[in-house]
Short mmCIF file of C-alpha atoms in Angstrom, two decimals:
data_model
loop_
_atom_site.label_atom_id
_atom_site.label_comp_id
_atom_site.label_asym_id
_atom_site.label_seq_id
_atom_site.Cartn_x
_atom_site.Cartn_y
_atom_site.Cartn_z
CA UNK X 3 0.00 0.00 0.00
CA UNK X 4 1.70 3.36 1.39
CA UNK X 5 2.28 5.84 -1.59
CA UNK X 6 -0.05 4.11 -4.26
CA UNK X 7 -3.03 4.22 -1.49
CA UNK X 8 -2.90 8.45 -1.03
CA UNK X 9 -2.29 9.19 -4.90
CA UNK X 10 -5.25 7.22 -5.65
CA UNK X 11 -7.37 9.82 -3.53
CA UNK X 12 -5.78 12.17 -4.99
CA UNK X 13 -7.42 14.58 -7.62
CA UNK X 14 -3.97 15.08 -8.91
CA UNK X 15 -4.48 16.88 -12.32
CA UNK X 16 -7.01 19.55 -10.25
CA UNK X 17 -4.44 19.98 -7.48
CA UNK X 18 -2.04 21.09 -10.49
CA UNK X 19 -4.80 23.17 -11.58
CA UNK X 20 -5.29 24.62 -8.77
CA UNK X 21 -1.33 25.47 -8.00
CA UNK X 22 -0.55 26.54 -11.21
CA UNK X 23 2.02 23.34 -11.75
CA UNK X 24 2.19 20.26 -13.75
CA UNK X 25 0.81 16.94 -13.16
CA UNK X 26 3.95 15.42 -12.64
CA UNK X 27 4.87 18.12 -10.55
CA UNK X 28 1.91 18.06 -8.37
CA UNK X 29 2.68 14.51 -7.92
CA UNK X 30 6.12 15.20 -6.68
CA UNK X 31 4.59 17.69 -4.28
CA UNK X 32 1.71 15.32 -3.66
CA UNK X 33 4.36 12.32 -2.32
CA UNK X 34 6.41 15.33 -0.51
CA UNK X 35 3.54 16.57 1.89
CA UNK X 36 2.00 13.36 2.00
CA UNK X 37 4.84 12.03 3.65
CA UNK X 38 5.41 15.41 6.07
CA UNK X 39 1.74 14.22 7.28
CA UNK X 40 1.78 10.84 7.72
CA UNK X 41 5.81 11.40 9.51
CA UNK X 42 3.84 14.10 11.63
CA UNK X 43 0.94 11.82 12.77
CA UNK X 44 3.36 8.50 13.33
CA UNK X 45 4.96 10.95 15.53
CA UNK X 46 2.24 12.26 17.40
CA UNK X 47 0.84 8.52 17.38
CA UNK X 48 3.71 7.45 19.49
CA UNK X 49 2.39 9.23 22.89
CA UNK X 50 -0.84 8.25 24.36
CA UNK X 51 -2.22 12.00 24.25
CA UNK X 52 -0.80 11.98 20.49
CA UNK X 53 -2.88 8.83 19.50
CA UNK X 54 -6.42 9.79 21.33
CA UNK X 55 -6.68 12.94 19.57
CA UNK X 56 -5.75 11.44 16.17
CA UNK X 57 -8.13 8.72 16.99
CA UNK X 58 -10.84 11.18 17.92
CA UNK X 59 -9.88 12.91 14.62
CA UNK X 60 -10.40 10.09 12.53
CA UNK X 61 -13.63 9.40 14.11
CA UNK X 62 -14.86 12.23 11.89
CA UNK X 63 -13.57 10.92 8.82
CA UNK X 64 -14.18 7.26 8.64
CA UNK X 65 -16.66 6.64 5.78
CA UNK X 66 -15.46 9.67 3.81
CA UNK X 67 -15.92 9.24 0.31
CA UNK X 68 -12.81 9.78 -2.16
CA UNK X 69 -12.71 12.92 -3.77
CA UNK X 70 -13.06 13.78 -7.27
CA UNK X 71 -12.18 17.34 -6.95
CA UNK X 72 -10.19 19.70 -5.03
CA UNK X 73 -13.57 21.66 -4.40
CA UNK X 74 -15.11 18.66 -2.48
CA UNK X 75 -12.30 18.70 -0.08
CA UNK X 76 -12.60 20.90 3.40
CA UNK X 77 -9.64 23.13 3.25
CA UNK X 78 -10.67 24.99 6.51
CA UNK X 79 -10.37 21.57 8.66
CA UNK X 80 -7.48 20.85 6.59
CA UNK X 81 -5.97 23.60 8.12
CA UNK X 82 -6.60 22.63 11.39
CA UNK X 83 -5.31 18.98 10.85
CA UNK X 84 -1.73 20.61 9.67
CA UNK X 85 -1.88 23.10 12.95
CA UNK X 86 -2.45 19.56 15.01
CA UNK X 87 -0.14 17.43 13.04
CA UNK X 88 2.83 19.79 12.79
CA UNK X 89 2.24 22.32 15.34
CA UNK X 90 3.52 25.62 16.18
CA UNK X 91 5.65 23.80 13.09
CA UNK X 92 3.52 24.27 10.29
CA UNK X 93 4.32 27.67 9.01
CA UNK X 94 8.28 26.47 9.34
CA UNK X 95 7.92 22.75 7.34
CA UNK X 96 5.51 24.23 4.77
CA UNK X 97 8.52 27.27 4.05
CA UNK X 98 11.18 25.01 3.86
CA UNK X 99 9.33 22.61 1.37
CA UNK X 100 8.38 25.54 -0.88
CA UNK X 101 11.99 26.13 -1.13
CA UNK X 102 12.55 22.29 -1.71
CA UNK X 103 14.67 22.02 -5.55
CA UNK X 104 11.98 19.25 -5.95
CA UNK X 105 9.08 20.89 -5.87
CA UNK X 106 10.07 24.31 -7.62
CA UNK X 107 7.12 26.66 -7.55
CA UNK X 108 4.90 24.87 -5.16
CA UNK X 109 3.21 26.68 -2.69
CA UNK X 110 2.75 23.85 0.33
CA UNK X 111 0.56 26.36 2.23
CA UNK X 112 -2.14 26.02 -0.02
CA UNK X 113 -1.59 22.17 -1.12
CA UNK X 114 -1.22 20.94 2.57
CA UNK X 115 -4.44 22.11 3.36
CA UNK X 116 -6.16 19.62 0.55
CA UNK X 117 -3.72 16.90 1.39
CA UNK X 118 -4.60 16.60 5.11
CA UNK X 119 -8.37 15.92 4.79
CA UNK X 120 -8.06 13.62 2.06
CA UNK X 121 -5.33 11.44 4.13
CA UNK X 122 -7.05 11.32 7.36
CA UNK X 123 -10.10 9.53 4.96
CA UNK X 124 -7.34 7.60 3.91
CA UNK X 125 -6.60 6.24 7.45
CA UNK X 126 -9.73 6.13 9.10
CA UNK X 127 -11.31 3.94 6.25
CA UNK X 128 -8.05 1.58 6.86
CA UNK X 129 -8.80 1.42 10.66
CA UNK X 130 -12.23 0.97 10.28
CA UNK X 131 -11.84 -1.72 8.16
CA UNK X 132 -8.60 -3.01 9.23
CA UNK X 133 -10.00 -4.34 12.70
CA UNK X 134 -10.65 -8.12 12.55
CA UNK X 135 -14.56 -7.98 12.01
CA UNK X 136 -14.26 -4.50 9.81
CA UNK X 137 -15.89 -2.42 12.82
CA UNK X 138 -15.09 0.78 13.87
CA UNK X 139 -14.09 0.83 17.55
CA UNK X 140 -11.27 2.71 19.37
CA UNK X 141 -8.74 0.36 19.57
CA UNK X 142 -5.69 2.39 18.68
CA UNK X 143 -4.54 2.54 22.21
CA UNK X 144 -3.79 -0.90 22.56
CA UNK X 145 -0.80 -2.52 20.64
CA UNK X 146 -0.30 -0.49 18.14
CA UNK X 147 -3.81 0.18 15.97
CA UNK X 148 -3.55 4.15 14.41
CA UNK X 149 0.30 3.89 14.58
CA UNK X 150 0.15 0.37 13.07
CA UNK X 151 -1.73 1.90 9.87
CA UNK X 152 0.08 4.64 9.44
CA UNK X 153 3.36 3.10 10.02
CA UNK X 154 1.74 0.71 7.22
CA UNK X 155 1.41 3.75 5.03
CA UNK X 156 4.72 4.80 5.30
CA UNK X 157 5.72 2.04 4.22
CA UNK X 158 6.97 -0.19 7.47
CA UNK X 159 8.95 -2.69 7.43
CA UNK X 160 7.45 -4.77 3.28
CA UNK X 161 7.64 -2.40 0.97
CA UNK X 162 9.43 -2.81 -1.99
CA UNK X 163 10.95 0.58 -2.93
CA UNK X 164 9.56 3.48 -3.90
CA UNK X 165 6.98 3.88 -1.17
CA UNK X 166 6.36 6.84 1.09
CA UNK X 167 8.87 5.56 3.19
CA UNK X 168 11.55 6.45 0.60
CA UNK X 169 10.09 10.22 0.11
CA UNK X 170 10.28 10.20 4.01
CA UNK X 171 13.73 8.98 3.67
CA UNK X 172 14.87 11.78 1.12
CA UNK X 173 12.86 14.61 2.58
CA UNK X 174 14.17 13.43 6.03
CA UNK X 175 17.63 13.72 4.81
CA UNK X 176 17.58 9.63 6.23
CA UNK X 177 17.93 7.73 3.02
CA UNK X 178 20.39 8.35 -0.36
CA UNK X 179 18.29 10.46 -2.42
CA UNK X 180 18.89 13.33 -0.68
CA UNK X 181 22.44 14.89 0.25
CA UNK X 182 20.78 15.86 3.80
CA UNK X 183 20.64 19.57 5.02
CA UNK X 184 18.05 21.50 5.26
CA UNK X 185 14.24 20.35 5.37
CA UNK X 186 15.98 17.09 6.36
CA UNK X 187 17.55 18.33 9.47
CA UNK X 188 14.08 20.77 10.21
CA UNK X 189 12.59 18.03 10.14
CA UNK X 190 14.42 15.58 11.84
CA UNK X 191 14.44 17.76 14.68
CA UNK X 192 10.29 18.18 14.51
CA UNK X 193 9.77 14.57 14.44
CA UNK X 194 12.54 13.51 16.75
CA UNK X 195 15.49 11.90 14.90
CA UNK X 196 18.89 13.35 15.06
CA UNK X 197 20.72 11.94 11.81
#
């Protein structure tokens, strides 16, 4: 799953429609923020506090349709997820990916805002359908559950290259397609890891 799972609920020739960019390039964005989320929430996941709010979160979501458009997707809430994923953060990680040489001319302001609603669907489907009898309950506090999925979406421990957990690798300055510096060491300080 991981990276194929979020582009496929991803209206990505609208988002480059709506940012002024390229398909491909508003894929390359797409896997970029993507993967700032889903490293902010496996982070947050890891505390008890962290994982009761995201599960309350995701209480919201579960049974959220995909969406077709960029118009369909809450961009006020979105907001808010980024403030509670990323912090006091958010202004910092969304600067230092606009100045990303990856993403040239994306404004991750305005994109991370559609990309949070749309992968918080994403999750809470998974978890409501990932527990054995495909019911919704709470169980993230116990063994794993939310940080389980979304350690699944980044790609933990089976993927087979070129999942999120590569894009988390480069933009985290952890893995070899990135020379390390900048977002990677912002970053790796937000989420914990000293590299």
């Amino acid at each position: 799953m991981a990276l194929d799972d979020i582009l496929a609920q991803v209206p990505i020739d609208d988002i480059a429609a709506k940012l002024g960019v390229s398909p491909a390039e508003a894929k390359t964005a797409v896997q970029q923020g993507g993967a700032v989320l889903l490293g902010g929430l496996a982070k947050n996941a890891q505390s008890e506090e962290g994982s009761a709010a995201i599960q309350k979160a995701l209480q919201r979501h579960q049974g959220a349709k995909s969406v077709s458009s960029v118009d369909e997707v809450d961009e006020k809430d979105g907001g808010k997820i980024v403030g509670h994923v990323l912090g006091d953060d958010a202004g910092t990680v969304a600067a230092k990916l606009n100045a990303s040489e990856k993403t040239p001319g994306i404004d991750f302001g305005k994109l991370l805002p559609i990309l949070a609603p749309i992968i918080m669907n994403l999750i809470a489907n998974k978890s409501s359908s990932g527990s054995s009898g495909g019911t919704s309950t709470g169980n993230a506090q116990s063994g794993g559950g939310i940080g389980d999925i979304i350690g699944g979406l980044l790609g933990g421990g089976n993927s087979n290259g070129g999942g999120i957990d590569d894009v988390l690798g480069g933009i985290l300055g952890g893995g070899s397609s990135s020379s390390g510096g900048g977002i990677g060491d912002l970053l790796g300080g937000l989420f914990g890891g000293k590299k």
